[in-house]
XYZ file of N, CA and C in Angstrom:
828
model
N 0.847 -1.182 0.000
C 0.000 0.000 0.000
C 0.890 1.241 0.000
N 0.335 2.428 -0.271
C 1.168 3.628 -0.247
C 1.868 3.785 1.102
N 3.182 3.978 1.062
C 3.966 3.965 2.301
C 3.524 5.058 3.269
N 3.112 6.215 2.741
C 2.792 7.316 3.644
C 1.573 7.021 4.526
N 0.726 6.082 4.102
C -0.447 5.745 4.913
C -0.072 4.913 6.140
N 1.078 4.247 6.098
C 1.465 3.394 7.214
C 1.713 4.183 8.488
N 2.016 5.462 8.357
C 2.254 6.238 9.576
C 0.984 6.374 10.416
N -0.164 6.307 9.781
C -1.411 6.374 10.538
C -1.656 5.068 11.289
N -1.329 3.945 10.668
C -1.499 2.660 11.338
C -0.496 2.497 12.476
N 0.668 3.102 12.319
C 1.685 3.039 13.360
C 1.421 4.064 14.464
N 0.325 4.834 14.307
C -0.131 5.805 15.308
C 0.875 6.930 15.522
N 1.558 7.292 14.460
C 2.452 8.436 14.552
C 1.715 9.746 14.324
N 0.663 9.710 13.548
C -0.064 10.929 13.209
C -1.566 10.709 13.357
N -2.260 11.815 13.660
C -3.722 11.761 13.648
C -4.197 11.653 12.209
N -5.363 11.068 12.015
C -5.909 10.949 10.661
C -6.133 12.325 10.051
N -5.877 12.463 8.749
C -6.113 13.753 8.091
C -7.607 14.025 7.945
N -7.907 15.271 7.631
C -9.307 15.657 7.427
C -9.928 14.824 6.312
N -11.211 14.539 6.464
C -11.996 13.798 5.475
C -11.618 12.314 5.393
N -10.805 11.831 6.332
C -10.502 10.402 6.410
C -11.171 9.850 7.662
N -11.511 8.555 7.617
C -12.247 7.962 8.733
C -11.684 6.597 9.081
N -11.840 6.228 10.364
C -11.449 4.898 10.814
C -12.694 4.193 11.340
N -12.874 2.917 10.985
C -14.016 2.117 11.401
C -13.510 0.982 12.286
N -13.995 0.908 13.503
C -13.598 -0.148 14.434
C -14.324 -1.439 14.082
N -13.624 -2.573 14.033
C -14.294 -3.834 13.689
C -15.230 -4.312 14.786
N -16.156 -5.187 14.417
C -17.046 -5.802 15.404
C -16.222 -6.557 16.440
N -16.757 -6.673 17.635
C -16.012 -7.261 18.755
C -15.510 -8.668 18.446
N -16.302 -9.466 17.720
C -15.902 -10.851 17.454
C -14.817 -10.970 16.387
N -14.441 -9.841 15.769
C -13.437 -9.879 14.698
C -12.120 -9.223 15.091
N -11.993 -8.753 16.307
C -10.833 -7.927 16.666
C -9.539 -8.707 16.800
N -9.625 -10.018 16.878
C -8.391 -10.811 16.842
C -7.870 -10.950 15.414
N -8.713 -10.613 14.431
C -8.365 -10.771 13.018
C -8.162 -9.435 12.324
N -9.041 -8.482 12.591
C -9.030 -7.191 11.903
C -8.679 -6.078 12.876
N -7.660 -5.313 12.506
C -7.276 -4.150 13.316
C -8.238 -3.000 13.104
N -8.696 -2.849 11.864
C -9.631 -1.773 11.564
C -9.763 -1.560 10.068
N -10.693 -0.679 9.698
C -10.848 -0.243 8.315
C -10.670 1.268 8.281
N -10.012 1.741 7.222
C -9.757 3.169 7.078
C -10.211 3.633 5.698
N -10.855 4.776 5.659
C -11.213 5.418 4.402
C -10.348 6.667 4.260
N -9.530 6.703 3.208
C -8.661 7.846 2.960
C -9.177 8.636 1.766
N -9.140 9.928 1.893
C -9.639 10.796 0.833
C -8.785 10.668 -0.429
N -9.299 11.172 -1.513
C -8.568 11.116 -2.780
C -7.209 11.785 -2.648
N -7.150 12.912 -1.936
C -5.884 13.618 -1.784
C -4.841 12.748 -1.096
N -5.240 12.027 -0.070
C -4.309 11.130 0.612
C -3.961 9.933 -0.263
N -4.918 9.447 -1.017
C -4.711 8.228 -1.806
C -3.713 8.417 -2.937
N -3.608 9.633 -3.480
C -2.762 9.830 -4.657
C -1.506 10.641 -4.366
N -1.179 10.874 -3.090
C -0.079 11.790 -2.777
C 1.300 11.142 -2.805
N 1.410 9.878 -3.110
C 2.718 9.234 -3.187
C 2.664 7.984 -4.032
N 3.834 7.476 -4.456
C 3.846 6.312 -5.324
C 4.546 5.102 -4.729
N 5.399 5.275 -3.718
C 6.111 4.138 -3.150
C 5.140 3.232 -2.408
N 5.141 1.948 -2.755
C 4.326 0.966 -2.044
C 5.216 0.221 -1.058
N 4.705 0.002 0.146
C 5.505 -0.669 1.164
C 4.562 -1.419 2.101
N 5.159 -2.321 2.885
C 4.402 -3.087 3.872
C 5.212 -3.158 5.157
N 4.525 -3.132 6.283
C 5.207 -3.319 7.567
C 5.198 -4.789 7.987
N 4.926 -5.674 7.020
C 4.909 -7.101 7.300
C 3.522 -7.664 7.525
N 2.524 -6.790 7.593
C 1.144 -7.211 7.842
C 0.336 -7.068 6.549
N -0.237 -8.148 6.015
C -1.068 -8.029 4.807
C -2.259 -7.094 5.043
N -2.717 -6.484 3.973
C -3.876 -5.598 4.041
C -4.681 -5.725 2.766
N -5.967 -5.477 2.866
C -6.833 -5.393 1.689
C -7.022 -3.922 1.360
N -6.830 -3.587 0.092
C -6.901 -2.192 -0.332
C -7.850 -2.094 -1.520
N -8.743 -1.101 -1.471
C -9.733 -0.932 -2.529
C -9.694 0.506 -3.029
N -9.670 0.647 -4.360
C -9.823 1.961 -4.960
C -11.303 2.211 -5.197
N -11.741 3.442 -4.851
C -13.128 3.850 -5.035
C -13.207 4.915 -6.120
N -14.343 4.953 -6.812
C -14.520 5.976 -7.840
C -15.080 7.251 -7.214
N -15.436 8.202 -8.059
C -15.913 9.495 -7.564
C -17.197 9.372 -6.758
N -17.972 8.325 -7.012
C -19.212 8.083 -6.252
C -18.982 7.168 -5.054
N -17.725 6.915 -4.741
C -17.308 6.032 -3.647
C -17.881 4.624 -3.813
N -17.768 4.116 -5.035
C -18.084 2.722 -5.339
C -16.769 2.002 -5.622
N -16.690 0.736 -5.253
C -15.457 -0.019 -5.434
C -15.158 -0.213 -6.913
N -13.956 0.193 -7.327
C -13.478 -0.078 -8.684
C -12.750 -1.420 -8.724
N -11.801 -1.592 -7.802
C -10.997 -2.810 -7.764
C -10.399 -2.954 -6.382
N -9.907 -4.164 -6.107
C -9.285 -4.404 -4.808
C -8.090 -5.322 -4.954
N -7.174 -5.216 -4.016
C -6.013 -6.096 -4.027
C -5.562 -6.378 -2.609
N -4.745 -7.395 -2.483
C -4.169 -7.772 -1.199
C -2.681 -7.470 -1.257
N -2.220 -6.630 -0.353
C -0.810 -6.257 -0.289
C -0.050 -7.305 0.510
N 1.078 -7.770 -0.015
C 1.852 -8.834 0.619
C 2.705 -8.291 1.764
N 3.452 -9.212 2.426
C 4.230 -8.836 3.599
C 5.503 -8.082 3.257
N 6.111 -8.376 2.111
C 7.413 -7.814 1.746
C 7.334 -7.124 0.393
N 7.658 -5.850 0.358
C 7.684 -5.092 -0.897
C 9.031 -4.386 -0.994
N 9.718 -4.576 -2.120
C 11.019 -3.939 -2.320
C 11.032 -3.215 -3.654
N 11.261 -1.912 -3.604
C 11.343 -1.084 -4.803
C 10.112 -1.257 -5.684
N 8.955 -1.147 -5.056
C 7.675 -1.249 -5.754
C 7.011 0.126 -5.748
N 6.592 0.576 -6.922
C 5.928 1.875 -7.027
C 4.585 1.699 -7.729
N 3.642 2.534 -7.340
C 2.271 2.393 -7.799
C 1.917 3.494 -8.786
N 1.014 3.166 -9.689
C 0.378 4.195 -10.502
C -0.895 4.594 -9.758
N -0.927 5.751 -9.130
C -2.085 6.107 -8.299
C -3.357 6.254 -9.115
N -4.462 5.847 -8.518
C -5.762 5.955 -9.184
C -6.490 7.201 -8.700
N -7.342 7.771 -9.533
C -8.035 9.011 -9.179
C -9.270 8.746 -8.323
N -9.076 8.419 -7.069
C -10.209 8.178 -6.189
C -9.776 7.916 -4.768
N -10.752 7.754 -3.895
C -10.464 7.479 -2.488
C -9.963 6.048 -2.315
N -9.477 5.768 -1.134
C -8.885 4.474 -0.833
C -9.540 3.915 0.430
N -9.967 2.654 0.361
C -10.503 1.961 1.529
C -9.542 0.839 1.888
N -9.103 0.804 3.138
C -8.100 -0.166 3.580
C -8.651 -0.989 4.731
N -8.568 -2.313 4.607
C -8.821 -3.204 5.737
C -7.473 -3.764 6.165
N -7.113 -3.489 7.394
C -5.811 -3.924 7.907
C -6.019 -5.064 8.900
N -5.286 -6.152 8.667
C -5.360 -7.292 9.568
C -4.483 -7.063 10.796
N -4.735 -7.820 11.844
C -3.802 -7.866 12.964
C -2.573 -8.670 12.526
N -1.576 -8.728 13.393
C -0.355 -9.443 13.042
C -0.563 -10.896 12.679
N -1.570 -11.516 13.264
C -1.865 -12.926 12.984
C -3.208 -13.104 12.276
N -3.833 -11.989 11.895
C -5.184 -12.052 11.349
C -5.301 -12.765 10.023
N -4.362 -12.512 9.107
C -4.463 -13.148 7.796
C -4.322 -14.664 7.922
N -3.481 -15.122 8.829
C -3.328 -16.565 9.066
C -4.646 -17.164 9.560
N -5.321 -16.478 10.447
C -6.597 -16.981 10.968
C -7.640 -17.065 9.858
N -7.454 -16.232 8.831
C -8.420 -16.165 7.746
C -8.062 -17.108 6.593
N -6.780 -17.162 6.245
C -6.348 -17.938 5.075
C -5.007 -18.598 5.358
N -4.957 -19.582 6.237
C -3.682 -20.195 6.627
C -2.939 -20.846 5.467
N -3.679 -21.300 4.463
C -3.043 -21.942 3.313
C -2.388 -20.935 2.373
N -2.701 -19.644 2.530
C -2.166 -18.631 1.620
C -1.096 -17.760 2.266
N -0.955 -17.813 3.580
C -0.101 -16.828 4.256
C 1.359 -16.914 3.820
N 1.864 -18.116 3.561
C 3.260 -18.247 3.145
C 3.438 -18.024 1.645
N 2.357 -18.206 0.868
C 2.422 -17.956 -0.567
C 2.398 -16.468 -0.883
N 1.784 -15.700 -0.001
C 1.516 -14.288 -0.272
C 2.787 -13.506 -0.580
N 3.884 -13.855 0.091
C 5.116 -13.079 -0.047
C 5.789 -13.237 -1.413
N 5.336 -14.207 -2.215
C 6.026 -14.497 -3.470
C 5.694 -13.532 -4.606
N 4.747 -12.642 -4.402
C 4.534 -11.544 -5.335
C 4.004 -10.372 -4.520
N 4.294 -9.138 -4.929
C 3.970 -7.995 -4.068
C 2.488 -7.732 -3.881
N 1.710 -7.990 -4.918
C 0.281 -7.675 -4.876
C -0.505 -8.817 -5.503
N -1.593 -9.188 -4.835
C -2.523 -10.189 -5.364
C -3.875 -9.515 -5.545
N -4.554 -9.832 -6.631
C -5.892 -9.278 -6.787
C -6.793 -9.846 -5.692
N -7.776 -9.056 -5.311
C -8.719 -9.500 -4.286
C -9.382 -10.814 -4.697
N -9.697 -10.933 -5.994
C -10.364 -12.136 -6.486
C -9.490 -13.374 -6.345
N -8.174 -13.227 -6.528
C -7.266 -14.363 -6.383
C -7.293 -14.927 -4.971
N -7.491 -14.070 -4.014
C -7.428 -14.489 -2.614
C -8.793 -14.919 -2.091
N -9.847 -14.179 -2.458
C -11.154 -14.436 -1.847
C -12.271 -14.752 -2.837
N -12.004 -14.679 -4.137
C -12.996 -15.119 -5.102
C -13.830 -14.003 -5.714
N -14.460 -14.330 -6.848
C -15.235 -13.364 -7.625
C -16.512 -12.909 -6.919
N -17.137 -13.798 -6.154
C -18.426 -13.451 -5.547
C -18.308 -12.260 -4.603
N -17.257 -12.227 -3.809
C -17.118 -11.168 -2.806
C -16.814 -9.823 -3.453
N -16.006 -9.803 -4.503
C -15.729 -8.518 -5.151
C -16.994 -7.992 -5.824
N -17.825 -8.889 -6.349
C -19.086 -8.462 -6.964
C -20.010 -7.829 -5.917
N -20.049 -8.425 -4.731
C -20.870 -7.844 -3.650
C -20.368 -6.460 -3.270
N -19.053 -6.313 -3.172
C -18.484 -5.016 -2.804
C -18.757 -3.966 -3.880
N -18.664 -4.355 -5.138
C -18.891 -3.400 -6.216
C -20.356 -2.988 -6.324
N -21.232 -3.817 -5.779
C -22.654 -3.472 -5.787
C -23.044 -2.591 -4.603
N -22.191 -2.486 -3.607
C -22.488 -1.687 -2.419
C -22.550 -0.210 -2.775
N -23.523 0.497 -2.203
C -23.748 1.887 -2.571
C -23.199 2.883 -1.558
N -22.678 2.412 -0.426
C -22.091 3.336 0.542
C -21.008 2.622 1.341
N -20.205 3.393 2.043
C -19.059 2.854 2.769
C -19.491 1.903 3.877
N -20.540 2.251 4.591
C -20.985 1.396 5.692
C -21.388 0.009 5.200
N -22.029 -0.052 4.021
C -22.395 -1.356 3.457
C -21.147 -2.144 3.078
N -20.160 -1.456 2.502
C -18.894 -2.132 2.168
C -18.242 -2.714 3.418
N -18.206 -1.943 4.485
C -17.599 -2.420 5.730
C -18.342 -3.653 6.232
N -19.666 -3.634 6.148
C -20.460 -4.780 6.573
C -20.155 -6.018 5.740
N -20.002 -5.842 4.434
C -19.679 -6.971 3.549
C -18.298 -7.532 3.899
N -17.336 -6.652 4.110
C -15.989 -7.104 4.464
C -15.987 -7.856 5.802
N -16.766 -7.380 6.741
C -16.832 -8.067 8.029
C -17.496 -9.434 7.876
N -18.504 -9.527 7.036
C -19.120 -10.832 6.775
C -18.144 -11.781 6.096
N -17.348 -11.254 5.166
C -16.320 -12.060 4.514
C -15.352 -12.631 5.550
N -14.857 -11.780 6.422
C -13.912 -12.219 7.446
C -14.562 -13.241 8.367
N -15.767 -12.961 8.786
C -16.461 -13.846 9.727
C -16.705 -15.223 9.117
N -17.218 -15.256 7.896
C -17.533 -16.539 7.255
C -16.270 -17.337 6.925
N -15.222 -16.642 6.490
C -13.983 -17.329 6.138
C -13.280 -17.864 7.375
N -13.257 -17.076 8.436
C -12.578 -17.489 9.665
C -13.239 -18.706 10.296
N -14.547 -18.785 10.203
C -15.270 -19.921 10.786
C -14.851 -21.228 10.127
N -14.523 -21.183 8.838
C -14.151 -22.408 8.123
C -12.783 -22.922 8.558
N -11.935 -22.043 9.046
C -10.560 -22.445 9.357
C -10.319 -22.655 10.855
N -10.855 -21.765 11.686
C -10.733 -21.877 13.140
C -9.282 -22.131 13.580
N -8.386 -21.262 13.145
C -6.977 -21.400 13.488
C -6.690 -20.781 14.861
N -5.827 -21.435 15.618
C -5.389 -20.895 16.896
C -3.935 -20.432 16.766
N -3.582 -19.459 17.570
C -2.245 -18.868 17.525
C -1.647 -18.915 18.928
N -0.393 -19.384 19.067
C 0.234 -19.394 20.392
C 0.310 -17.976 20.964
N -0.127 -17.772 22.198
C -0.063 -16.427 22.796
C 1.346 -15.829 22.774
N 2.366 -16.681 22.881
C 3.734 -16.169 22.871
C 4.087 -15.504 21.536
N 3.453 -15.946 20.459
C 3.717 -15.318 19.173
C 3.106 -13.915 19.132
N 1.912 -13.777 19.668
C 1.299 -12.447 19.764
C 2.186 -11.523 20.594
N 2.743 -12.058 21.673
C 3.640 -11.265 22.516
C 4.885 -10.850 21.749
N 5.451 -11.784 20.984
C 6.654 -11.478 20.205
C 6.392 -10.354 19.205
N 5.272 -10.404 18.519
C 4.916 -9.347 17.572
C 4.821 -7.996 18.271
N 4.165 -7.974 19.431
C 3.991 -6.718 20.162
C 5.321 -6.167 20.648
N 6.211 -7.049 21.116
C 7.516 -6.598 21.608
C 8.342 -6.002 20.472
N 8.325 -6.641 19.313
C 9.086 -6.132 18.170
C 8.553 -4.772 17.735
N 7.227 -4.623 17.700
C 6.636 -3.337 17.325
C 7.020 -2.248 18.328
N 6.919 -2.581 19.607
C 7.223 -1.586 20.646
C 8.676 -1.143 20.568
N 9.565 -2.079 20.240
C 10.994 -1.759 20.122
C 11.330 -1.110 18.788
N 10.333 -0.897 17.929
C 10.518 -0.320 16.598
C 11.515 -1.133 15.778
N 11.534 -2.446 16.029
C 12.406 -3.340 15.283
C 13.847 -3.335 15.740
N 14.163 -2.513 16.724
C 15.549 -2.350 17.156
C 15.836 -3.258 18.352
N 15.979 -4.550 18.083
C 16.224 -5.538 19.129
C 16.820 -6.798 18.526
N 17.402 -7.615 19.377
C 17.949 -8.906 18.958
C 16.864 -9.970 19.078
N 16.625 -10.710 18.003
C 15.605 -11.757 18.052
C 16.054 -12.884 18.980
N 17.353 -13.134 19.048
C 17.865 -14.145 19.983
C 17.547 -13.741 21.421
N 17.735 -12.470 21.745
C 17.413 -11.984 23.090
C 15.908 -12.038 23.346
N 15.120 -11.751 22.300
C 13.665 -11.843 22.435
C 13.256 -13.268 22.770
N 13.820 -14.246 22.060
C 13.494 -15.650 22.342
C 13.871 -16.011 23.777
N 15.026 -15.542 24.224
C 15.448 -15.818 25.606
C 14.471 -15.214 26.606
N 14.035 -13.981 26.350
C 13.118 -13.319 27.291
C 11.761 -14.006 27.341
N 11.370 -14.639 26.223
C 10.095 -15.370 26.179
C 10.253 -16.814 26.652
N 11.516 -17.197 26.905
C 11.829 -18.558 27.357
C 11.396 -19.611 26.343
N 11.705 -19.306 25.074
C 11.425 -20.257 23.998
C 12.699 -20.444 23.184
N 12.780 -21.551 22.485
C 13.891 -21.820 21.589
C 13.812 -20.899 20.375
N 14.967 -20.376 19.944
C 14.983 -19.466 18.803
C 14.365 -20.116 17.571
N 14.714 -21.373 17.306
C 14.191 -22.055 16.123
C 12.678 -22.225 16.201
N 12.165 -22.460 17.406
C 10.703 -22.570 17.570
C 10.053 -21.248 17.209
N 10.616 -20.148 17.730
C 10.061 -18.827 17.460
C 10.100 -18.519 15.967
N 11.218 -18.802 15.338
C 11.349 -18.532 13.901
C 10.362 -19.367 13.095
N 10.259 -20.648 13.423
C 9.362 -21.546 12.688
C 7.904 -21.106 12.834
N 7.486 -20.800 14.051
C 6.106 -20.370 14.278
C 5.828 -19.029 13.614
N 6.789 -18.146 13.689
C 6.624 -16.822 13.092
C 6.396 -16.939 11.592
N 7.223 -17.739 10.931
C 7.101 -17.903 9.484
C 5.789 -18.580 9.116
N 5.402 -19.605 9.858
C 4.186 -20.342 9.503
C 2.926 -19.508 9.712
N 2.965 -18.542 10.642
C 1.757 -17.776 10.968
C 1.739 -16.399 10.313
N 2.901 -15.763 10.148
C 2.918 -14.439 9.518
C 3.421 -14.485 8.078
N 4.120 -15.561 7.708
C 4.670 -15.657 6.361
C 6.066 -15.086 6.232
N 6.578 -14.439 7.281
C 7.935 -13.899 7.275
C 8.614 -14.263 8.592
N 9.934 -14.120 8.637
C 10.675 -14.451 9.847
C 10.626 -13.284 10.831
N 10.918 -13.528 12.111
C 10.946 -12.411 13.068
C 12.000 -11.375 12.708
N 13.122 -11.796 12.145
C 14.147 -10.822 11.738
C 13.646 -9.950 10.590
N 12.924 -10.541 9.654
C 12.362 -9.746 8.559
C 11.332 -8.755 9.091
N 10.502 -9.208 10.018
C 9.479 -8.326 10.594
C 10.136 -7.147 11.313
N 11.174 -7.445 12.112
C 11.889 -6.381 12.824
C 12.549 -5.419 11.842
N 13.091 -5.957 10.778
C 13.755 -5.125 9.768
C 12.789 -4.134 9.146
N 11.569 -4.566 8.866
C 10.569 -3.685 8.279
C 10.159 -2.585 9.253
N 9.984 -2.936 10.546
C 9.631 -1.917 11.537
C 10.741 -0.875 11.632
N 11.976 -1.352 11.693
C 13.116 -0.448 11.824
C 13.203 0.502 10.623
N 13.034 -0.055 9.419
C 13.126 0.791 8.235
C 12.020 1.844 8.212
N 10.804 1.454 8.545
C 9.699 2.413 8.492
C 9.912 3.575 9.451
N 10.361 3.281 10.652
C 10.606 4.364 11.606
C 11.737 5.266 11.109
N 12.761 4.679 10.506
C 13.847 5.478 9.940
C 13.344 6.311 8.759
N 12.496 5.707 7.927
C 11.955 6.401 6.753
C 11.176 7.649 7.171
N 10.279 7.494 8.149
C 9.470 8.637 8.562
C 10.312 9.689 9.288
N 11.334 9.246 10.022
C 12.240 10.204 10.655
C 13.001 10.989 9.586
N 13.409 10.301 8.526
C 14.113 10.964 7.434
C 13.234 12.030 6.800
N 11.962 11.707 6.556
C 11.055 12.689 5.964
C 10.834 13.872 6.899
N 10.712 13.608 8.200
C 10.476 14.683 9.168
C 11.657 15.643 9.245
N 12.860 15.105 9.094
C 14.062 15.942 9.210
C 14.552 16.457 7.866
N 13.923 16.028 6.791
C 14.339 16.472 5.472
C 15.682 15.931 5.044
N 16.139 14.860 5.697
C 17.416 14.254 5.338
C 18.627 15.044 5.777
N 18.446 15.952 6.731
C 19.555 16.819 7.144
C 20.613 16.093 7.976
N 20.260 14.962 8.585
C 21.209 14.249 9.443
C 21.058 12.749 9.213
N 21.616 12.261 8.119
C 21.485 10.845 7.789
C 22.106 9.952 8.856
N 23.265 10.351 9.361
C 23.903 9.547 10.399
C 23.033 9.492 11.647
N 22.452 10.613 12.032
C 21.570 10.638 13.195
C 20.353 9.758 13.004
N 19.754 9.823 11.822
C 18.600 8.966 11.519
C 18.993 7.502 11.585
N 20.144 7.166 11.024
C 20.605 5.777 11.002
C 20.818 5.250 12.408
N 21.573 5.967 13.204
C 21.924 5.497 14.554
C 20.690 5.452 15.447
N 19.838 6.462 15.345
C 18.628 6.513 16.170
C 17.733 5.305 15.941
N 17.772 4.774 14.723
C 16.868 3.681 14.365
C 17.565 2.327 14.264
N 18.746 2.205 14.865
C 19.354 0.892 15.025
C 20.240 0.416 13.903
N 20.607 1.298 12.965
C 21.526 0.907 11.905
C 22.972 1.090 12.385
N 23.870 0.289 11.816
C 25.266 0.366 12.232
C 25.858 1.740 11.938
N 25.552 2.254 10.758
C 26.104 3.537 10.339
C 25.281 4.063 9.170
N 25.693 5.203 8.647
C 24.964 5.816 7.546
C 24.972 4.938 6.300
N 26.087 4.272 6.027
C 26.191 3.425 4.846
C 25.213 2.252 4.909
N 25.074 1.658 6.092
C 24.120 0.558 6.287
C 22.696 1.016 5.979
N 22.334 2.182 6.504
C 20.995 2.717 6.270
C 20.783 3.043 4.794
N 21.794 3.639 4.153
C 21.666 4.014 2.748
C 21.448 2.790 1.857
N 22.175 1.705 2.131
C 21.995 0.472 1.359
C 20.587 -0.083 1.542
N 20.104 -0.069 2.777
C 18.746 -0.550 3.048
C 17.717 0.329 2.345
N 17.936 1.626 2.399
C 17.002 2.566 1.786
C 16.930 2.340 0.282
N 18.087 2.155 -0.347
C 18.113 1.909 -1.789
C 17.387 0.604 -2.142
N 17.563 -0.423 -1.317
C 16.911 -1.705 -1.556
C 15.392 -1.560 -1.560
N 14.863 -0.811 -0.594
C 13.410 -0.725 -0.444
C 12.762 0.319 -1.349
N 13.483 1.380 -1.696
C 12.863 2.467 -2.465
C 13.385 2.592 -3.885
N 14.575 2.033 -4.155
C 15.151 2.141 -5.485
C 16.149 3.272 -5.632
N 16.277 4.132 -4.604
C 17.209 5.249 -4.662
C 17.835 5.484 -3.286
N 19.025 6.098 -3.246
C 19.571 6.510 -1.950
C 18.724 7.641 -1.362
N 18.831 7.912 -0.063
C 17.933 8.883 0.583
C 17.871 10.252 -0.077
N 19.022 10.859 -0.378
C 19.010 12.199 -0.958
C 18.292 12.262 -2.283
N 18.576 11.303 -3.160
C 17.925 11.272 -4.468
C 16.437 10.996 -4.332
N 16.079 10.128 -3.399
C 14.663 9.817 -3.188
C 13.892 11.054 -2.748
N 14.437 11.795 -1.800
C 13.744 12.973 -1.292
C 13.547 14.027 -2.375
N 14.449 14.075 -3.325
C 14.351 15.101 -4.365
C 13.315 14.759 -5.431
N 12.967 13.475 -5.562
C 11.987 13.065 -6.583
C 10.958 12.121 -5.979
N 10.510 12.406 -4.760
C 9.710 11.450 -3.987
C 8.446 10.999 -4.708
N 7.855 11.858 -5.515
C 6.591 11.492 -6.175
C 6.756 11.224 -7.663
N 8.001 11.062 -8.104
C 8.234 10.877 -9.525
C 8.307 9.403 -9.910
N 8.315 9.179 -11.195
C 8.449 7.819 -11.727
C 9.884 7.326 -11.540
N 10.039 6.092 -11.101
C 11.351 5.500 -10.875
C 11.609 4.467 -11.978
N 12.517 4.736 -12.918
C 12.657 3.874 -14.103
C 13.128 2.460 -13.820
N 13.810 2.216 -12.695
C 14.330 0.877 -12.422
C 13.512 0.139 -11.373
N 12.358 0.638 -11.052
C 11.504 -0.032 -10.077
C 10.436 -0.850 -10.796
N 9.787 -1.709 -10.016
C 8.638 -2.439 -10.552
C 7.407 -1.567 -10.357
N 6.680 -1.312 -11.432
C 5.478 -0.493 -11.366
C 4.268 -1.398 -11.379
N 3.372 -1.197 -10.431
C 2.189 -2.042 -10.374
C 0.950 -1.201 -10.657
N 0.069 -1.753 -11.465
C -1.245 -1.144 -11.689
C -2.187 -1.743 -10.673
N -2.766 -0.902 -9.853
C -3.603 -1.401 -8.765
C -5.076 -1.087 -8.973
N -5.429 -0.714 -10.185
C -6.840 -0.461 -10.462
C -7.131 -0.843 -11.909
N -8.375 -1.134 -12.154
C -8.762 -1.580 -13.495
C -8.779 -0.411 -14.469
């Protein structure tokens, strides 16, 4: 999804004007973190697509706020840029273990391509229902029914220690040793890694890496890139060179060049069309 929207999910910023957050029904809160409606201005203000390791469902809406198309964003995105669509954006964000509870057979496959069409993951019938919905509240109700009906078929359980591990990594902003985390939870490192991969689709080190990069990315934007070494060290990188290499991997450019053309087309990146 557009990287700039992740700051709202990470609770760094209040929602912008004309955007809304919808709290999921009580019986779905172990699966769904929430739904967000972002205005057209927010939806088209950037092109870099990124993920914090948590899959999300994203829908482009037309001028009448009807669903045009939907896709599922994978856990890992590297140098992926979007062609923004002219409309609002509706996002359903899963909890750290929510997608596994919903589609355990797909969670490890998801990472093998950056974006999956909504139909590939959940079928043609559900997208047709969403496209027939005439208002946002009806769409939210349909999405909640989708989650509820799908989750009932699978009834997956998640070890509480894995939920704890996810929360600890998020709280530390990815700046921690996974070996030390396993020790603090009194579990074997290999057990933690195996469970993490089977339930989230990525390893705990990959998850921590994404958290660390996102916090560094937003700090870089806030400071305008004036202190790359400070941004790097503050966010757990060895040095400025380490951060610059990571930044180039995820965005396609080093920090200075990226900041100068943040909303431009990147010729060596993968461009994804996310709307029909």
